[in-house]
Amino acid sequence: MKILQPKQGNYQLQNYESAKNSFSWDDVRDVFTWSKTGKINIAYESIDRHVKEGRGAKKALLYSDPSRNETYTFEQLKKLTNQAAHMFRKLDVEKGDRVFIFMPRAPELYIALLGAIKMGAVVGPLFEAFMKDAVKSRLEDSEASVIVTTPELVSRIPVDELPHLKKIILVGDDVKTDEKHFSYSKEMKACTDDDSAIEWMDLEDGFILHYTSGSTGKPKGVYHVHQAMIQHYQTAKWVLDLREDDIYWCTADPGWVTGTSYGIFGPWLNGATNVIRGGRFSPDDWYDTIEKNNVTVWYSAPTAFRMLMSTPSDVIKKYDLSSIRHILSVGEPLNPEVVRWGWEVFKHRIHDTWWMTETGAMLICNYLSEPIKLGSMGKPFPGIEAAIIDNNGKKLPPNEMGNLAIKKGWPSQMRKIWKNDEKFNEYFAFEGWYVSGDTAYMDEDGYFWFQGRNDDLIMTAGERVGPFEIESKLVEHKAVAEAGVIGKPDEIRGHIIKAFVVLNPSHEYSEELEKEIKTFIKTELSAHAVPKEIEFTDKLPKTRSGKIMRRVLKAWELNEPAGDLSSMDD
Ligand code: 6R9
């Protein structure tokens, strides 16, 4: 199985080719209030607009975690986010100020985030697992004046070392307050829920600052503007295929761009019911979340799918997952084996989507109405021009590997890297293009194939090898749950291929198994792709969004410093 044909259906993007030829971003503007006023607020368009248009009683948020189970309508969210907006005003936040949110997923996180945007602040969501240094560097760089957090996390905020940080809002019961610390519930109660909370913004005013770690150096603050919503809206409509009657679950945390663009804005701009699950990953919990909420559209990541895949199959059999009609993936290359598994157990194709923090929204995707080539990330979204260019900025013909680049100027493109123009300009070194840092090729049908981050590519015996292909073949072996592949310097070959392998719980290491895996790669892929060394390990280093950190594997291998590790999972 190499290609999966689309199922018949009435999809919001029925005809990719014709949309590609006729679509213009300008067509989207009329959906929104701001087309009449010229002023915008992405939080208003996500929540309040539905109330204004008669959908206030509709369920907007289905929240659950091991201790809470709550439902909010658009009307309720409108009022709560108005209160939050007034609260930030009352605490002297002004338009353009940075308000950070540092707490586990909970309704308050979403209410505070939208409330801050409503009153014109630029929000900065942080993963709850960040430790002191990671929190400090981000607050320092952004010069945030207010942070919303919990009593459990507040000790990781070095207030005395952060001169710009004026106020800390604590979400929790019976919190201690003083001139710097405020109680979220008390402050919220003291605020009205009226609409004067809304600050009408210009299209190019900022609303979010997402810090993302590069491979080296300090994290970059990627800055997005309110009109990015056009693309959140349209991609959620055409790629997620969201309608108002959908119950949609994006598993990502708002600390990762996926958890905001598609955990908040994409679904709510389309008026869908949004499922948010707090707490940690567990297969039972996740399947239960789908069953209990009747999730119809599910957006997750390869790392999660691989974990579910390596869970004994009797677990999934306990659940009724028949509500699902559409599954999507992002964050890492989607192994063909995972798509095959998805087809087998869910009877649905898993649709890969490619984009980055810097791009703000999806750019290259698979669509319900189009064939899926297993291992390909799909084709450019209508209105997006993607190309493979060489190191001089020249377009390469099909099937040649090079830099994945995007014609500059899409609505959700980052507008700056916070206080770092030089870094920003590096992305635009070639006239007219945004260069992603990913290596890929495009085939003759216009499908794009991911090969690796530029710095992950392996030169072995004169050949350039992408780690993804080998990793994907490794996980096809029945004993292998996950694999990370790197190039290890070698005097003769330049580099040799080294694989780090996590075995499925049902398998144990043996010399025969190691040999068997190598033979498997040789016969299934090629002799030059066989890892000369395989190291068996319990865990791979990953980012909090689930990306295998090949540079960390490399640094471990070479006994070198691993660079910035603030984005690494525990
Ligand atoms: C949304 C997000 C961006 C980097 C990107 C690429 C990798 C994302 C992918 C993918 C292969 C896909 N990536 N989606 N690689 N196939 N479908 O992930 O943003 O955290 O900034 O990461 O992730 O290397 O350049 P971000």
GROMACS .gro file of C-alpha atoms in nm, residues 2 15 28 36 55 58 117 140 181 219 239 252 275 279 323 337 343 393 399 493 515 548 564:
model
   23
    2LYS     CA    1   0.167   0.318  -0.121
   15ASN     CA    2  -1.181   2.014  -0.580
   28VAL     CA    3  -1.207   3.511   0.308
   36LYS     CA    4  -1.698   4.624   0.746
   55ARG     CA    5  -2.487   3.073   1.809
   58LYS     CA    6  -2.376   2.636   2.123
  117ILE     CA    7  -0.586   3.925   2.333
  140GLU     CA    8   1.339   3.862   2.994
  181HIS     CA    9   0.056   3.874   4.342
  219PRO     CA   10   1.490   3.061   2.187
  239VAL     CA   11  -0.786   2.084   0.577
  252ALA     CA   12  -0.150   1.989   2.147
  275VAL     CA   13  -1.247   1.936   2.310
  279GLY     CA   14  -0.344   1.588   3.221
  323SER     CA   15  -1.757   0.893   1.590
  337GLU     CA   16   0.364   0.250   0.889
  343TRP     CA   17  -0.619   0.277   0.823
  393GLY     CA   18   1.799   3.051  -0.447
  399ASN     CA   19   1.265   1.490  -0.757
  493ARG     CA   20   3.305   0.727   0.496
  515LYS     CA   21   2.109  -0.861   1.296
  548ILE     CA   22   1.292   1.355   1.803
  564ASP     CA   23   1.962   2.475   2.439
   0.00000   0.00000   0.00000
